[in-house]
Coordinates of C-alpha atoms in Angstrom, one line a residue:
X165 CA 4.4 25.6 -7.3
X166 CA 1.4 23.7 -6.0
X167 CA -0.3 24.9 -2.8
X168 CA 1.1 22.0 -0.9
X169 CA 4.6 22.7 -2.3
X170 CA 4.4 26.2 -0.7
X171 CA 3.4 24.7 2.6
X172 CA 6.2 22.2 2.6
X173 CA 8.8 24.8 1.5
X174 CA 7.6 27.1 4.4
X175 CA 8.0 24.2 6.9
X176 CA 11.5 23.4 5.6
X177 CA 12.6 27.1 5.9
X178 CA 11.3 27.1 9.5
X179 CA 12.6 23.7 10.8
X180 CA 14.9 22.2 8.2
X181 CA 14.8 19.3 5.7
X182 CA 12.3 16.5 6.2
X183 CA 12.7 12.8 5.6
X184 CA 11.2 11.1 2.6
X185 CA 8.6 9.3 4.7
X186 CA 7.3 12.5 6.1
X187 CA 7.2 14.1 2.6
X188 CA 5.2 11.2 1.3
X189 CA 2.8 11.3 4.2
X190 CA 2.1 15.0 3.7
X191 CA 1.8 14.7 -0.1
X192 CA -0.6 11.8 0.0
X193 CA -2.7 12.5 3.1
X194 CA -2.7 16.2 3.9
X195 CA -6.3 17.0 4.8
X196 CA -6.7 20.0 2.4
X197 CA -4.3 19.3 -0.4
X198 CA -3.2 15.6 -0.1
X199 CA -3.4 13.4 -3.1
X200 CA -5.6 10.6 -1.7
X201 CA -7.5 13.0 0.6
X202 CA -8.9 15.1 -2.2
X203 CA -9.5 12.9 -5.3
X204 CA -10.4 9.6 -7.0
X205 CA -7.1 8.9 -8.8
X206 CA -8.2 5.5 -10.4
X207 CA -9.0 4.6 -14.0
X208 CA -8.5 6.1 -17.4
X209 CA -9.7 9.5 -16.2
X210 CA -7.3 9.4 -13.2
X211 CA -3.6 8.9 -12.9
X212 CA -3.2 5.1 -12.8
X213 CA -5.2 1.9 -13.3
X214 CA -5.0 -1.2 -11.0
X215 CA -6.0 -4.7 -11.9
X216 CA -9.5 -4.6 -10.3
X217 CA -10.4 -1.7 -12.6
X218 CA -9.3 -3.6 -15.7
X219 CA -11.5 -6.7 -15.4
X220 CA -13.7 -8.3 -12.9
X221 CA -11.8 -11.6 -13.3
X222 CA -9.1 -10.3 -10.9
X223 CA -11.4 -9.7 -8.0
X224 CA -13.3 -12.9 -8.6
X225 CA -10.1 -15.0 -8.5
X226 CA -9.0 -13.1 -5.3
X227 CA -12.3 -13.9 -3.6
X228 CA -12.3 -17.5 -4.6
X229 CA -8.7 -17.9 -3.4
X230 CA -9.8 -16.7 0.0
X231 CA -12.9 -18.9 -0.2
X232 CA -10.6 -22.0 -0.6
X233 CA -8.6 -20.9 2.4
X234 CA -11.8 -20.4 4.4
X235 CA -13.0 -24.0 3.4
X236 CA -9.6 -25.4 4.3
X237 CA -9.8 -23.9 7.8
X238 CA -13.2 -25.5 8.5
X239 CA -15.6 -22.6 7.5
X240 CA -15.1 -20.4 10.6
X241 CA -18.0 -18.2 11.4
X242 CA -18.1 -15.3 11.8
X243 CA -14.9 -14.2 10.1
X244 CA -13.7 -10.8 9.0
X245 CA -13.2 -10.1 5.3
X246 CA -11.0 -7.1 5.0
X247 CA -9.2 -5.0 2.4
X248 CA -6.7 -2.3 3.2
X249 CA -6.5 0.6 0.8
X250 CA -9.6 -0.5 -1.2
X251 CA -9.6 2.3 -3.8
X252 CA -13.1 2.6 -5.3
X253 CA -14.3 -0.6 -3.7
X254 CA -14.2 -2.4 -7.0
X255 CA -12.1 -5.4 -5.8
X256 CA -14.3 -5.9 -2.7
X257 CA -17.4 -5.8 -4.8
X258 CA -16.1 -8.4 -7.1
X259 CA -14.9 -10.6 -4.2
X260 CA -18.3 -10.4 -2.5
X261 CA -20.0 -11.5 -5.7
X262 CA -17.6 -14.4 -6.1
X263 CA -17.9 -15.8 -2.6
X264 CA -21.7 -16.0 -2.8
X265 CA -21.3 -19.2 -4.7
X266 CA -19.7 -20.8 -1.6
X267 CA -22.4 -22.0 0.7
X268 CA -22.4 -20.1 4.0
X269 CA -19.4 -17.9 3.3
X270 CA -21.2 -14.7 2.5
X271 CA -23.4 -15.0 5.6
X272 CA -20.4 -15.6 7.8
X273 CA -18.4 -12.7 6.4
X274 CA -18.1 -9.4 8.3
X275 CA -16.7 -6.9 5.8
X276 CA -14.3 -4.2 6.8
X277 CA -12.3 -1.7 4.8
X278 CA -9.1 0.0 6.1
X279 CA -9.1 3.5 4.6
X280 CA -7.5 6.7 5.8
X281 CA -9.0 9.1 3.1
X282 CA -12.4 10.6 3.9
X283 CA -13.0 11.2 0.2
X284 CA -12.3 7.6 -0.8
X285 CA -14.4 6.3 2.1
X286 CA -17.4 8.1 0.6
X287 CA -16.6 6.6 -2.9
X288 CA -16.5 3.2 -1.3
X289 CA -19.9 3.7 0.5
X290 CA -21.4 4.8 -2.8
X291 CA -20.2 1.5 -4.3
X292 CA -20.7 -1.0 -1.5
X293 CA -23.4 0.6 0.7
X294 CA -23.1 1.1 4.5
X295 CA -19.7 -0.6 4.8
X296 CA -17.6 -0.6 8.0
X297 CA -14.5 1.5 7.8
X298 CA -11.5 1.2 10.1
X299 CA -8.4 3.4 10.7
X300 CA -6.0 0.5 11.0
X301 CA -5.5 -3.2 11.3
X302 CA -5.4 -2.9 15.1
X303 CA -9.1 -1.9 15.1
X304 CA -10.2 -5.3 13.6
X305 CA -12.4 -7.5 15.7
X306 CA -11.0 -10.7 17.2
X307 CA -12.3 -13.0 14.5
X308 CA -10.5 -15.2 12.0
X309 CA -9.1 -12.7 9.4
X310 CA -9.1 -13.2 5.6
X311 CA -7.4 -10.3 3.9
X312 CA -6.5 -9.1 0.4
X313 CA -4.2 -6.2 0.0
X314 CA -3.7 -5.1 -3.6
X315 CA -1.2 -2.3 -4.3
X316 CA -1.4 -1.2 -0.6
X317 CA 2.1 -1.5 0.7
X318 CA 3.6 0.4 -2.2
X319 CA 1.9 3.6 -1.2
X320 CA 3.1 3.5 2.4
X321 CA 5.9 6.0 3.3
X322 CA 9.5 4.9 2.8
X323 CA 12.9 6.1 4.0
X324 CA 15.9 6.1 1.8
X325 CA 19.6 5.8 2.7
X326 CA 22.6 6.5 0.5
X327 CA 26.0 5.1 1.1
X328 CA 28.8 7.8 1.1
X329 CA 32.5 7.6 2.0
X330 CA 31.5 8.6 5.5
X331 CA 28.8 5.8 5.8
X332 CA 25.0 5.6 5.3
X333 CA 23.2 9.0 5.3
X334 CA 19.4 9.4 5.1
X335 CA 18.1 11.1 1.9
X336 CA 16.0 14.2 2.8
X337 CA 13.8 16.7 1.1
X338 CA 15.2 20.3 1.3
X339 CA 15.2 23.5 -0.7
X340 CA 17.3 24.9 -3.5
X341 CA 16.3 28.6 -3.9
X342 CA 12.5 28.1 -4.1
X343 CA 12.5 24.5 -5.5
X344 CA 12.3 21.3 -3.5
X345 CA 15.3 19.1 -3.9
X346 CA 16.8 15.9 -2.5
X347 CA 19.8 16.1 -0.2
X348 CA 21.6 14.0 2.5
X349 CA 21.3 14.1 6.3
X350 CA 23.8 13.1 8.9
X351 CA 25.4 9.7 9.0
X352 CA 23.1 7.0 10.5
X353 CA 24.0 3.6 12.0
X354 CA 22.5 1.4 9.3
X355 CA 23.8 -2.2 9.4
X356 CA 23.7 -2.9 5.6
X357 CA 26.5 -3.6 3.2
X358 CA 26.9 -1.1 0.4
X359 CA 29.3 0.8 -1.9
X360 CA 29.4 4.6 -2.3
X361 CA 26.4 5.7 -4.3
X362 CA 24.2 2.7 -3.3
X363 CA 20.7 3.5 -2.1
X364 CA 18.6 1.3 0.1
X365 CA 14.9 1.8 1.0
X366 CA 13.0 0.9 4.1
X367 CA 9.2 0.9 4.7
X368 CA 8.7 0.7 8.5
X369 CA 4.9 1.0 8.2
X370 CA 4.8 -1.9 5.7
X371 CA 6.8 -4.2 8.0
X372 CA 4.7 -3.2 11.0
X373 CA 1.5 -3.9 9.2
X374 CA 2.7 -7.3 8.0
X375 CA 3.9 -8.3 11.5
X376 CA 0.6 -7.3 13.2
X377 CA -1.3 -9.1 10.4
X378 CA 0.7 -12.2 10.9
X379 CA 0.1 -12.1 14.7
X380 CA -3.6 -11.8 14.2
X381 CA -3.7 -14.7 11.8
X382 CA -1.4 -16.9 13.9
X383 CA -3.7 -16.3 17.0
X384 CA -7.1 -16.3 15.4
X385 CA -6.8 -18.1 12.1
X386 CA -7.3 -16.8 8.6
X387 CA -5.1 -16.0 5.6
X388 CA -3.7 -12.9 3.8
X389 CA -2.7 -12.3 0.2
X390 CA -0.6 -9.2 -0.5
X391 CA -0.3 -8.2 -4.1
X392 CA 2.2 -5.6 -5.2
X393 CA 5.2 -4.8 -7.4
X394 CA 8.7 -4.9 -5.9
X395 CA 11.8 -6.8 -5.3
X396 CA 14.0 -8.4 -2.7
X397 CA 16.1 -6.7 0.0
X398 CA 15.2 -3.0 -0.9
X399 CA 18.3 -1.9 -2.8
X400 CA 17.9 0.8 -5.4
X401 CA 16.0 4.1 -5.8
X402 CA 12.4 3.2 -6.7
X403 CA 10.7 6.3 -5.3
X404 CA 8.4 7.5 -8.1
X405 CA 5.5 9.8 -9.0
X406 CA 2.7 9.1 -11.5
X407 CA 0.3 11.7 -13.0
X408 CA -1.9 11.3 -16.0
X409 CA -0.6 7.8 -16.5
X410 CA 3.0 9.1 -17.0
X411 CA 6.0 9.3 -14.6
X412 CA 7.2 12.6 -13.4
X413 CA 9.7 14.1 -10.9
X414 CA 8.2 13.3 -7.4
X415 CA 9.2 16.7 -6.1
X416 CA 7.6 18.8 -8.9
X417 CA 3.8 18.7 -8.0
X418 CA 3.4 17.6 -4.4
X419 CA -0.2 16.7 -3.7
X420 CA -1.1 16.4 -7.4
X421 CA 0.7 13.1 -8.3
X422 CA 0.6 9.6 -6.9
X423 CA 3.8 8.7 -4.9
X424 CA 4.9 5.1 -4.5
X425 CA 8.0 2.9 -4.1
X426 CA 8.6 -0.8 -4.9
X427 CA 7.9 -3.2 -2.1
X428 CA 10.7 -5.1 -0.4
X429 CA 9.2 -8.6 -0.1
X430 CA 12.1 -9.8 2.0
X431 CA 11.2 -7.3 4.7
X432 CA 7.5 -8.3 4.5
X433 CA 8.4 -12.0 4.7
X434 CA 10.7 -11.4 7.7
X435 CA 7.9 -9.4 9.5
X436 CA 5.4 -12.2 8.8
X437 CA 7.7 -14.8 10.3
X438 CA 8.3 -12.6 13.4
X439 CA 4.5 -12.5 13.8
X440 CA 4.3 -16.3 13.8
X441 CA 2.5 -16.9 10.5
X442 CA 3.4 -19.4 7.8
X443 CA 4.8 -17.3 4.9
X444 CA 4.7 -18.5 1.3
X445 CA 7.4 -17.6 -1.2
X446 CA 6.5 -14.7 -3.5
X447 CA 5.0 -15.7 -6.9
X448 CA 4.3 -13.6 -10.0
X449 CA 0.7 -12.3 -10.2
X450 CA 0.2 -13.9 -13.7
X451 CA 1.4 -17.3 -12.5
X452 CA -0.8 -17.1 -9.4
X453 CA -3.9 -16.2 -11.5
X454 CA -3.2 -19.0 -14.0
X455 CA -2.8 -21.5 -11.2
X456 CA -6.2 -20.4 -9.8
X457 CA -7.8 -21.2 -13.2
X458 CA -8.1 -17.7 -14.6
X459 CA -7.6 -18.8 -18.2
X460 CA -10.6 -21.2 -18.0
X461 CA -12.7 -18.5 -16.4

């Protein structure tokens, strides 16, 4: 049992089972034992690798895509160039190098990173210098906003609901003897179709982020590109853990494995439309990079 598993087990004994969203929040961001709060998980020596860590081409294409959007909107100055969940700062470093070829863009950019982990904030400063860090999108200045979010939404806490003969019930983390285990809570009024055994996932923080982002862009101008893995409508159990580049049971080593879930792009699109933004249809990452000219680069 990891140190964080003992803490979670003690809490469950004292107050009862906890929702999956709360479990993810504790495992990833606990100040003493949380996964992102205590380590650099990226790259071959970590637990997983993301596209910016594989090749600089990815970040350059992202930067140039935002550059074209900036040109199309009349070169607003100043503007905020922002990345949520920026990892080591590799993507932002590659984007900044790319936009220097666009006259006036680098000078107009006010760079900001949205990062909750104090440990990763220091990693990003080491890479990018004295960069501006923010706690959330609500803290951004009232400028046109140009944003890239790469594998950000998938790490936000999710809730899961399972259809039973009695109706939808929320999946909870409880205890079996001394081990953490999944169980079911009371029936909840979830207005979704389903058959017994079906599981549906919901990411309230992801939808809220997309709606606030859309409102900011609709009011102030800008563009946002969200890159992640996922599907449409949130059906299925996609909650997963990754450690040493291999999957494992997400309840086995809390605090020592990355926890993620597939993104429901339908929910993000709906949130963007509620916020008043123009929302494009989802496209596959490879097709998008090819359309931007990545093969020639």
